[in-house]
XYZ file of C-alpha atoms in Angstrom:
518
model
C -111.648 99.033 -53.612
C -114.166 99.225 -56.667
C -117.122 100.611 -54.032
C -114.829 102.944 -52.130
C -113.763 104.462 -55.273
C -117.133 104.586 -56.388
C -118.364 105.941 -53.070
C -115.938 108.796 -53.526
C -116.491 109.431 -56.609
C -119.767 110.014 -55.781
C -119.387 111.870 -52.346
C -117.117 114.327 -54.423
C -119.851 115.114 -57.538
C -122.417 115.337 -54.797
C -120.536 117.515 -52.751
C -119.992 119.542 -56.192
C -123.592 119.443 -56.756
C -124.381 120.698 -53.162
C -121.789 123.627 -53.956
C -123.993 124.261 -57.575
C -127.045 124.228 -56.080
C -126.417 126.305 -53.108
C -124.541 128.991 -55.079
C -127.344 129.208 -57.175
C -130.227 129.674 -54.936
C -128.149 132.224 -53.385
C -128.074 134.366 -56.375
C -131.255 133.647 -57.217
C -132.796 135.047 -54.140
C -130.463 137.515 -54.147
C -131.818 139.156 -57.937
C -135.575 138.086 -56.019
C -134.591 140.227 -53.055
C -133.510 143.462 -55.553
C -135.913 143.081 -57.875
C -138.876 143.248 -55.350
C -137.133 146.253 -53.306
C -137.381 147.873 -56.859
C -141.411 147.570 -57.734
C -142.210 150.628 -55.824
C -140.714 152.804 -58.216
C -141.837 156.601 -57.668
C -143.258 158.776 -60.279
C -139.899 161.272 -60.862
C -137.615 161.709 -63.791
C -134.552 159.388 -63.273
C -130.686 159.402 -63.733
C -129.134 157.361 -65.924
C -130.793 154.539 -68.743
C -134.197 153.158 -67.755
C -134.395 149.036 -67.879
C -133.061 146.173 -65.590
C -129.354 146.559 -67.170
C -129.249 150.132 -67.219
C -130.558 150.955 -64.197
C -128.276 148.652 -62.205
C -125.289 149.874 -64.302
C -126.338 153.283 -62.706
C -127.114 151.946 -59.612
C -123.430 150.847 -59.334
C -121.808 154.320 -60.570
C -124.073 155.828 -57.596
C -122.358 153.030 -55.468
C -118.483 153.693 -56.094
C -118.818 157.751 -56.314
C -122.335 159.328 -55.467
C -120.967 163.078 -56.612
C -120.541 162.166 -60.022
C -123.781 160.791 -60.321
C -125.749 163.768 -58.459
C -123.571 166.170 -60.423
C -125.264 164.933 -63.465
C -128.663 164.540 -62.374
C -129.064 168.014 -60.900
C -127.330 169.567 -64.486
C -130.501 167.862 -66.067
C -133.020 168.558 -63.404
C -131.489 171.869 -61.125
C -133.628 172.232 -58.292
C -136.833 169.470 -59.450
C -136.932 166.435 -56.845
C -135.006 163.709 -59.046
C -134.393 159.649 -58.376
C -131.624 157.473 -58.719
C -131.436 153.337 -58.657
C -129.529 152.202 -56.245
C -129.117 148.400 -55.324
C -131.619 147.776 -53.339
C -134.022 150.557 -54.255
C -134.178 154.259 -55.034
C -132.753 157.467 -53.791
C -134.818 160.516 -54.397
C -132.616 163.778 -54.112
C -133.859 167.030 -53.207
C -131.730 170.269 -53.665
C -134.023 173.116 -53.136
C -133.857 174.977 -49.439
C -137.854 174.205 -49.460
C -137.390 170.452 -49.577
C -134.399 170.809 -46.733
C -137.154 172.800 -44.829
C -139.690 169.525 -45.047
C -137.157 167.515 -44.081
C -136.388 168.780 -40.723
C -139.801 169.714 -40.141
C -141.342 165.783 -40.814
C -141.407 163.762 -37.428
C -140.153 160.524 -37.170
C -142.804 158.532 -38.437
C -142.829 159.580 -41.655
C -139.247 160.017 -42.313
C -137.071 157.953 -40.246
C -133.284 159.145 -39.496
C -132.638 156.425 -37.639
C -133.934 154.036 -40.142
C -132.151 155.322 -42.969
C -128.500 155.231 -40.576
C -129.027 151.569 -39.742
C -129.072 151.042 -43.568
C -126.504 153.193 -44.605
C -124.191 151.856 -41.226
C -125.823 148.330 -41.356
C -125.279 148.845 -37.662
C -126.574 146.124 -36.490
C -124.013 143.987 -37.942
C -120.985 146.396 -37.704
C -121.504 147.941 -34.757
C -124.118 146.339 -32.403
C -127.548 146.118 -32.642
C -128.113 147.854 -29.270
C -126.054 150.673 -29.995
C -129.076 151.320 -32.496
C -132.417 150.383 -30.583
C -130.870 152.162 -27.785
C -128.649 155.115 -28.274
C -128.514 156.515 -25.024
C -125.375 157.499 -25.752
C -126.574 160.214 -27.972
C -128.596 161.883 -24.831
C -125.006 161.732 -23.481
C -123.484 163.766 -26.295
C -126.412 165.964 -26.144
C -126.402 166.921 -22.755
C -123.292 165.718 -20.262
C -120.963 166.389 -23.081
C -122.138 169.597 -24.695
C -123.377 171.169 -21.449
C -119.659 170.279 -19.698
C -117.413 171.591 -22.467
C -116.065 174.142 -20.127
C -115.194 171.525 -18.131
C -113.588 169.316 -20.158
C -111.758 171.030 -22.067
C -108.525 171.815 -20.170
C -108.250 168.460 -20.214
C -108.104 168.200 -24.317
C -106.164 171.561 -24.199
C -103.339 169.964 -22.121
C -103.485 166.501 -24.439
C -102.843 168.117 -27.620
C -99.191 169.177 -27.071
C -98.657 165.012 -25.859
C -99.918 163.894 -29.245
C -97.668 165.829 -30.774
C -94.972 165.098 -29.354
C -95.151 161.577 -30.367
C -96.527 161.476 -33.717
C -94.802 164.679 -35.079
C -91.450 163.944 -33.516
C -88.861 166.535 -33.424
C -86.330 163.820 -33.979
C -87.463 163.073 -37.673
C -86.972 166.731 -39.100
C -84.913 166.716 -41.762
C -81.825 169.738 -42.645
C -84.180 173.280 -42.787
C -86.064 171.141 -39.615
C -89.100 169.657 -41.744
C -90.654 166.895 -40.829
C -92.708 164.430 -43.392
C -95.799 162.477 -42.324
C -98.624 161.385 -43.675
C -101.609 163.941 -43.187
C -104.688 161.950 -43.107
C -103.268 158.984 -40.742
C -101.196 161.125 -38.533
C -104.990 163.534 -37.833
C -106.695 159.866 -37.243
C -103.942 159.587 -34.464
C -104.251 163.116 -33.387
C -108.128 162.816 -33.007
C -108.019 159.683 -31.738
C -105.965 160.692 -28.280
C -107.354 163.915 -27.591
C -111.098 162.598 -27.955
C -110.042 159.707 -25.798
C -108.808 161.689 -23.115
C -112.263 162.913 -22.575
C -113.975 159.654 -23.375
C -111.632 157.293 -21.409
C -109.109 159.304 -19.764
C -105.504 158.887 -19.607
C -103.522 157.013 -19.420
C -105.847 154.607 -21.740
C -105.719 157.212 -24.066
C -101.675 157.034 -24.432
C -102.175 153.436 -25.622
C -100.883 152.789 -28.680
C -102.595 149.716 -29.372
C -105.936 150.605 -27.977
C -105.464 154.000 -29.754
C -104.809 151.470 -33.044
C -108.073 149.095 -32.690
C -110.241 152.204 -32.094
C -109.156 153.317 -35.373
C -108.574 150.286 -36.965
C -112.653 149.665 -36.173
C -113.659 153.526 -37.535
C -112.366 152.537 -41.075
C -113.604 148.859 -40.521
C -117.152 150.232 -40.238
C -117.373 151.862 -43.309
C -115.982 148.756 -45.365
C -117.950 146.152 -43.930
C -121.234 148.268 -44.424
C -120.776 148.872 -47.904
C -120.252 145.237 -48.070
C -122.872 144.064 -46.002
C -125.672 146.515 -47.759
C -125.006 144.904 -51.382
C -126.501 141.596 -50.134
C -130.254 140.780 -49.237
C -131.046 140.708 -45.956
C -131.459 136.893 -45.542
C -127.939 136.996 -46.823
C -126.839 139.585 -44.205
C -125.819 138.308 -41.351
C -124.107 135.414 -42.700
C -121.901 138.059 -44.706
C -121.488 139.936 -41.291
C -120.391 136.793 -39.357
C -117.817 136.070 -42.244
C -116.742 139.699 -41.781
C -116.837 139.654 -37.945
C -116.022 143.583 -37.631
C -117.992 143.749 -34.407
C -117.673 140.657 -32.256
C -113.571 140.885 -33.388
C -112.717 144.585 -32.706
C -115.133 144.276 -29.202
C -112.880 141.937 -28.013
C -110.070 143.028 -28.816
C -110.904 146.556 -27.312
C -112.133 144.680 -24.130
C -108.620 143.549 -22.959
C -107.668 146.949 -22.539
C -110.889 147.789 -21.054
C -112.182 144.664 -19.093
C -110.078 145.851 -15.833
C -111.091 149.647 -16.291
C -114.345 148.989 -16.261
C -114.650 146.368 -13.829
C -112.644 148.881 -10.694
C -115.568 151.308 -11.779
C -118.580 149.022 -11.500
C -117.305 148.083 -8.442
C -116.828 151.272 -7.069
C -120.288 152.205 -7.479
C -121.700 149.010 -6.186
C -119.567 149.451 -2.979
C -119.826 153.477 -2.828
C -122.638 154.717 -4.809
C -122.496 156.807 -8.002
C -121.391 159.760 -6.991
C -117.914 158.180 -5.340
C -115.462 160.672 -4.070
C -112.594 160.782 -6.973
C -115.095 159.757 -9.406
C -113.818 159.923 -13.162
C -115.799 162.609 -15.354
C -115.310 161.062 -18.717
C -117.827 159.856 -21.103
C -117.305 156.096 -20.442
C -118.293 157.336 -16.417
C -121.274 159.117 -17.882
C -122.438 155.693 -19.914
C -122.542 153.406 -16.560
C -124.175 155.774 -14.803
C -126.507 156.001 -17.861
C -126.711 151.921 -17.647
C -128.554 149.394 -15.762
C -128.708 145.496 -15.387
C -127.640 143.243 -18.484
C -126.434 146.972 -20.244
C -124.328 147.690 -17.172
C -121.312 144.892 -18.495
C -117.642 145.681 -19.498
C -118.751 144.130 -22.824
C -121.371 146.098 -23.391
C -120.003 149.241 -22.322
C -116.642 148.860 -24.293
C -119.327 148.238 -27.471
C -121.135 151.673 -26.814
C -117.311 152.929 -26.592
C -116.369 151.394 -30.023
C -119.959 153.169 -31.430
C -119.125 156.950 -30.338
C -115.625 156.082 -31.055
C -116.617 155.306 -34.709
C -119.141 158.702 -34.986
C -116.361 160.916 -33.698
C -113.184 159.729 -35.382
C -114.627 159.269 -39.138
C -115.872 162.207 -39.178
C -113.630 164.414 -37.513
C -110.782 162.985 -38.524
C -111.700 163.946 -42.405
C -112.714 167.197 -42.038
C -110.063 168.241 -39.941
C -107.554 166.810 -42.409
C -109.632 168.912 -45.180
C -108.993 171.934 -43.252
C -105.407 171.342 -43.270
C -105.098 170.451 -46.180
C -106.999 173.961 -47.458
C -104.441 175.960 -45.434
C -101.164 174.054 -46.953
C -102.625 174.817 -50.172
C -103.369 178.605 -49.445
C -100.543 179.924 -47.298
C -101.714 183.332 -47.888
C -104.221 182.371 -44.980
C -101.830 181.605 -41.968
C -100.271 185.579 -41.322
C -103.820 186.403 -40.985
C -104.607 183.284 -38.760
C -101.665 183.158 -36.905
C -102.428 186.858 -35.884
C -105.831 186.272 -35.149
C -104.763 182.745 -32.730
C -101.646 184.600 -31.252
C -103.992 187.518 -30.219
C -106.913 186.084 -28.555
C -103.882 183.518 -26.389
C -102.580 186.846 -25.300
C -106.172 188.436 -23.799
C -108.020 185.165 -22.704
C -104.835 182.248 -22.796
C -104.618 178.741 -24.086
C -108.698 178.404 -23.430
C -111.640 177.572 -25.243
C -113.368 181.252 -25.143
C -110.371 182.336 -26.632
C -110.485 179.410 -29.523
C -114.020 180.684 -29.979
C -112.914 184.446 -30.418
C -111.560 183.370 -33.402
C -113.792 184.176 -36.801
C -111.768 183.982 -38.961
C -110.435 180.792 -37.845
C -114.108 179.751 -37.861
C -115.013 181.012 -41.150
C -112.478 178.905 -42.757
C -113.287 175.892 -41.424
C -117.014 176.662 -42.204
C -116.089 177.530 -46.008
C -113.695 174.444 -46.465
C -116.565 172.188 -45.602
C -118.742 174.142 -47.814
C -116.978 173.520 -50.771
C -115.833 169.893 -49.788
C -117.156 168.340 -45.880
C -118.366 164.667 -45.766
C -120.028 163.522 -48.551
C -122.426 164.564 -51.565
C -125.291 163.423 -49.934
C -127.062 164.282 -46.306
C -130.310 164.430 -44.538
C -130.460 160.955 -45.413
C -134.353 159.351 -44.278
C -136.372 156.516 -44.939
C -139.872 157.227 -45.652
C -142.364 155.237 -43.701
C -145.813 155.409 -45.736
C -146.496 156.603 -48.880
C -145.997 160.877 -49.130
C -146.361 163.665 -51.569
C -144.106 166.656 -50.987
C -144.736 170.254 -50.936
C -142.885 170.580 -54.255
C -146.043 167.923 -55.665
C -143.355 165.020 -55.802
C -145.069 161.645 -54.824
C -143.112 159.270 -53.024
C -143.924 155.324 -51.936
C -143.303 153.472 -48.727
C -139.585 152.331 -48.317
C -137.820 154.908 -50.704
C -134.385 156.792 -49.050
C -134.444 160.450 -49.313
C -131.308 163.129 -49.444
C -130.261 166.307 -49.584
C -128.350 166.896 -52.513
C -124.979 168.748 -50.174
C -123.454 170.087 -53.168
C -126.492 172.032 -54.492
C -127.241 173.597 -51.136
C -123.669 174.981 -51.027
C -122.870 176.073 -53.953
C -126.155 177.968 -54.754
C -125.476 181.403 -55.750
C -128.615 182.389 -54.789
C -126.908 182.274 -51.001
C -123.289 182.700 -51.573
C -123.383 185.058 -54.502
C -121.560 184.574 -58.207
C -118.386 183.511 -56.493
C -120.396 180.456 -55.065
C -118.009 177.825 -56.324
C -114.523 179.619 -55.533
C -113.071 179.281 -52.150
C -113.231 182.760 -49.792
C -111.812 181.829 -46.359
C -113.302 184.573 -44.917
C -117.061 184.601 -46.044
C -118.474 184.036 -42.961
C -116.594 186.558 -40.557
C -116.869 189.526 -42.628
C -120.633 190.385 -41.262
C -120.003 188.449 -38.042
C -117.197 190.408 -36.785
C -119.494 193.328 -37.149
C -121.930 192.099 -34.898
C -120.900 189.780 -31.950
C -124.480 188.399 -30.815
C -124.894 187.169 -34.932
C -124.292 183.146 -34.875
C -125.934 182.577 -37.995
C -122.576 182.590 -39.732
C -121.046 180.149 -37.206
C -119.641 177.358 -38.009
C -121.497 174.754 -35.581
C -124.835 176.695 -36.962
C -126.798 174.687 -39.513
C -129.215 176.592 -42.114
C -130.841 175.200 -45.497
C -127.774 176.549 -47.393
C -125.655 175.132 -44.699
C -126.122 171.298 -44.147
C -122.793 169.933 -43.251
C -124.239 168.905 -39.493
C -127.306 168.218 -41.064
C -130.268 170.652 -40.219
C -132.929 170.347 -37.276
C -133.099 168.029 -34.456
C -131.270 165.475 -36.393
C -128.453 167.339 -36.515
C -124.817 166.278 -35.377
C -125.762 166.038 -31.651
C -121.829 165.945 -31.365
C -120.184 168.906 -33.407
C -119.705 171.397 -30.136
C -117.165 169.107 -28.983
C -115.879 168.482 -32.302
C -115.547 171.887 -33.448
C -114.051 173.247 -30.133
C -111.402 169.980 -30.450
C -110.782 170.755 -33.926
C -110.106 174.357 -34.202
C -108.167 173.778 -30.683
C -105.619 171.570 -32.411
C -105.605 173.795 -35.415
C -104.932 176.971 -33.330
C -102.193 174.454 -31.500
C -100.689 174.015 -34.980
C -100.611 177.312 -36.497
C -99.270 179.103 -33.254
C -96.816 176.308 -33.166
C -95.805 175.167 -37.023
C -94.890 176.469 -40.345
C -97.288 173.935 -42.027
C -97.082 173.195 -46.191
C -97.139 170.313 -48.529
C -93.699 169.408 -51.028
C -93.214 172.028 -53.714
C -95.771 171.485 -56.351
C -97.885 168.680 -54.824
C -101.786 169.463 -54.992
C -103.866 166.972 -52.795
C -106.763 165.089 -54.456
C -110.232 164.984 -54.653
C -111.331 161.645 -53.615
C -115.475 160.487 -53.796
C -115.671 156.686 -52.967
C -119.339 156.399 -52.358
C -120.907 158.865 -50.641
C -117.881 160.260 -49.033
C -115.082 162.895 -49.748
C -112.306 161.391 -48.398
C -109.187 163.112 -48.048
C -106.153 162.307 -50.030
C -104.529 159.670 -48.300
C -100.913 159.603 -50.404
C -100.575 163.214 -49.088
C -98.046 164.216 -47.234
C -97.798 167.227 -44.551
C -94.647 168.598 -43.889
C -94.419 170.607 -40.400
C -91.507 172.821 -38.459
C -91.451 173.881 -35.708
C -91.475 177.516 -35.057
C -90.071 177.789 -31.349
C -87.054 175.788 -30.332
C -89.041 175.336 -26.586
C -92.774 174.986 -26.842
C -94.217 178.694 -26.040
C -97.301 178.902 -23.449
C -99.994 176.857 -25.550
């Protein structure tokens, strides 16, 4: 009795120890692993308090809202190259239309895009590492997708009235026929069918569970990177397999996959690629873009999950800002409604008409002017050591960004009424001249980064503008759209993102008591 209790006396303080010990080597090679991503430490005036404390106490700021931080770096700086500490290292900003310039003009080898998204997404843990060594999928958006738009959209046309009908149903309207929902969650919803009808095709895309995990994983994503990316990277994928964002949403996608993909495989091994009857979807276009071990319903519903991801984060929140903008401003829908109801009537529910539309495409352009994704784009990782045309010299391993806010909200290009919101800024010389794209909303300039700028740029925002101003000309031609009397929708920065404010709700009624020709 004596021994045993002994013996577990001692099996629990040794267990204990075990605990101490391997707790503290943990943080101590996680302060080794940020304090040697720090000793490169460029040559620029800083944000924030210099010294271990202060710069980490900055470093986290930058971490839970990025604006804030920028905001005050470029009041003390303006258009000078400036750095901030971030966790693991420094950010240099840039903010001048020179620097965006060098940017897009520096090839891959010295500043790396795809780098500097597999730290910000941590995609190998969160989303596959193969969906970043080998993003065929992007050639896909690029080409199959962009170049078939007339094709495929009748298809997203005709699924936009069906997602209405089920997430703003007529059966919850209230007395004066207004019905409540919430605004950013019911556009995740929205987004979510209408982009899988092209990706997947009905009637996978009426799922509501699939349509659930595939949005379930888009906001997964972003948590588990900004998790993953505080720890060192010896500590990262044990932090990822505690997580388990990947491996868990891939299988539970699969079950609603695993059969879908499995009928197609074996089509094409028994009739070829080019079967008679052949889906023309996006998931078709990634077998046929697949070979060998790639070629698996696993695999394939992973690359699904990744465009998934790319297409609803972003879409969804700048599609919600631009609702948002126009239940704030109701002055704007006679003069939108006009413009939508008029270019139905001489082309029909179609996407030349959609694209008729300036004004419509002006204020989408000048709502993500003023608010779009984030504070921050043009994100890179520099590769060797570089000085910059601006005399800025930069080390090995440092991120680099373009400042968004600076770019678009310089009143060098928008004038004295830079920071005030003009709906119509970009249609005004536009409608004047019908071969002029520069003011278009897909078009990306130095004062214009939204998409980025270059050949880095959103390889996917054709399709996403034509599917967002189609629902949008679907709601105004279709809804009286506002929010409750008196409610004003935050602002919300967490990290480098402008999220839309998710307590908001929209109220919509319809305007027809039968759905009109749309």
């Amino acid at each position: 009795m004596y021994v045993d209790l002994v013996g577990s006396s001692l099996s629990s303080s040794f267990r204990e120890f075990a605990v101490a010990t391997s707790v503290t080597i943990l943080l101590v090679s996680w302060i080794r692993a940020l304090l040697k991503d720090r000793r490169a430490k460029p040559n620029l005036p800083m944000v924030g308090r210099d010294g271990f404390i202060g710069t980490y106490i900055t470093a986290f700021r930058f971490a839970l809202n990025q604006r804030s931080v920028l905001e005050e770096g470029y009041a003390m700086y303006k258009e000078r190259s400036f750095m901030i500490p971030e966790l693991t290292g420094w950010r240099i900003m840039f903010s001048s239309s020179d620097m965006v310039n060098e940017i897009k003009g520096a090839s891959e080898e010295l500043l790396s895009a795809t780098d500097a998204t597999r730290d910000v997404l941590q995609s190998q843990y969160t989303v596959g590492d193969e969906i970043h060594t080998n993003p065929y999928h992007l050639t896909i958006i690029r080409t199959h997708l962009t170049r078939n738009l007339e094709t495929v959209i009748p298809d997203l046309l005709d699924e936009i009235p069906q997602a209405f009908k089920s997430l703003i149903p007529e059966s919850a309207k209230d007395a004066e026929g207004w019905i409540s929902v919430k605004g950013f969650e019911t556009v995740i919803h929205i987004i979510a069918q209408v982009s899988n009808r092209i990706f997947v095709g009905a009637p996978l895309c009426h799922n509501s569970d699939y349509i659930r995990l595939i949005t379930k994983f888009a906001e997964d994503v972003m948590i588990s990177a900004t998790i993953i990316a505080v720890f060192p990277n010896a500590l990262k994928p044990i932090v990822a397999w505690v997580l388990g964002t990947c491996e868990r949403r891939t299988d539970a996608v699969l079950k609603h996959t695993h059969c879908i993909l499995e009928e197609r495989l074996a089509s094409i091994k028994e009739k070829g690629r080019n079967y008679e009857g052949k889906p023309s979807d996006l998931l078709s276009w990634c077998i046929d873009a697949t070979t060998g071990d790639a070629a698996t319903p696993r695999n394939l519903t992973r690359r699904l999950l990744g465009v998934n991801f790319a297409s609803l984060h972003t879409t969804s929140i700048s599609l919600t800002h631009v609702l948002y903008a126009l239940a704030s401003r109701p002055e704007y829908v006679t003069p939108l409604r006009e413009e939508v109801e008029e270019a139905i009537i001489d082309g029909g529910w179609t996407q030349e008409a959609i694209n008729s539309c300036l004004k419509m495409d002006s204020f989408f352009k000048e709502t993500e002017r003023l608010l779009g994704l984030g504070a921050s784009t043009m994100t890179r990782r520099l590769m060797k050591n570089h000085t910059f045309v601006d005399g800025s010299f930069v080390p090995a391993g440092a991120t680099v960004s373009v400042f968004t806010t600076a770019r678009h909200r310089d009143s060098g290009a928008y004038g004295e009424n830079a920071h005030e919101f003009d709906g119509f800024r970009f249609c005004r010389n536009s409608e004047n001249d019908d071969n002029d794209a520069s003011h278009h909303f897909v078009t990306t300039s130095p004062d214009f980064v939204f998409f980025g700028h270059g050949k880095h740029s959103c390889p996917g925002r054709y399709f996403a503008a034509s599917e967002m101003k189609a629902i949008f000309a679907y709601i105004i031609r279709n809804f009286d759209i506002k929010f409750s009397d008196g409610f004003t929708p935050r602002e919300v920065w967490f990290g480098a993102s402008c999220i839309p404010d998710i307590s908001a709700q929209l109220l919509f009624r319809r305007r027809f008591s039968s759905s009109p020709p749309l």
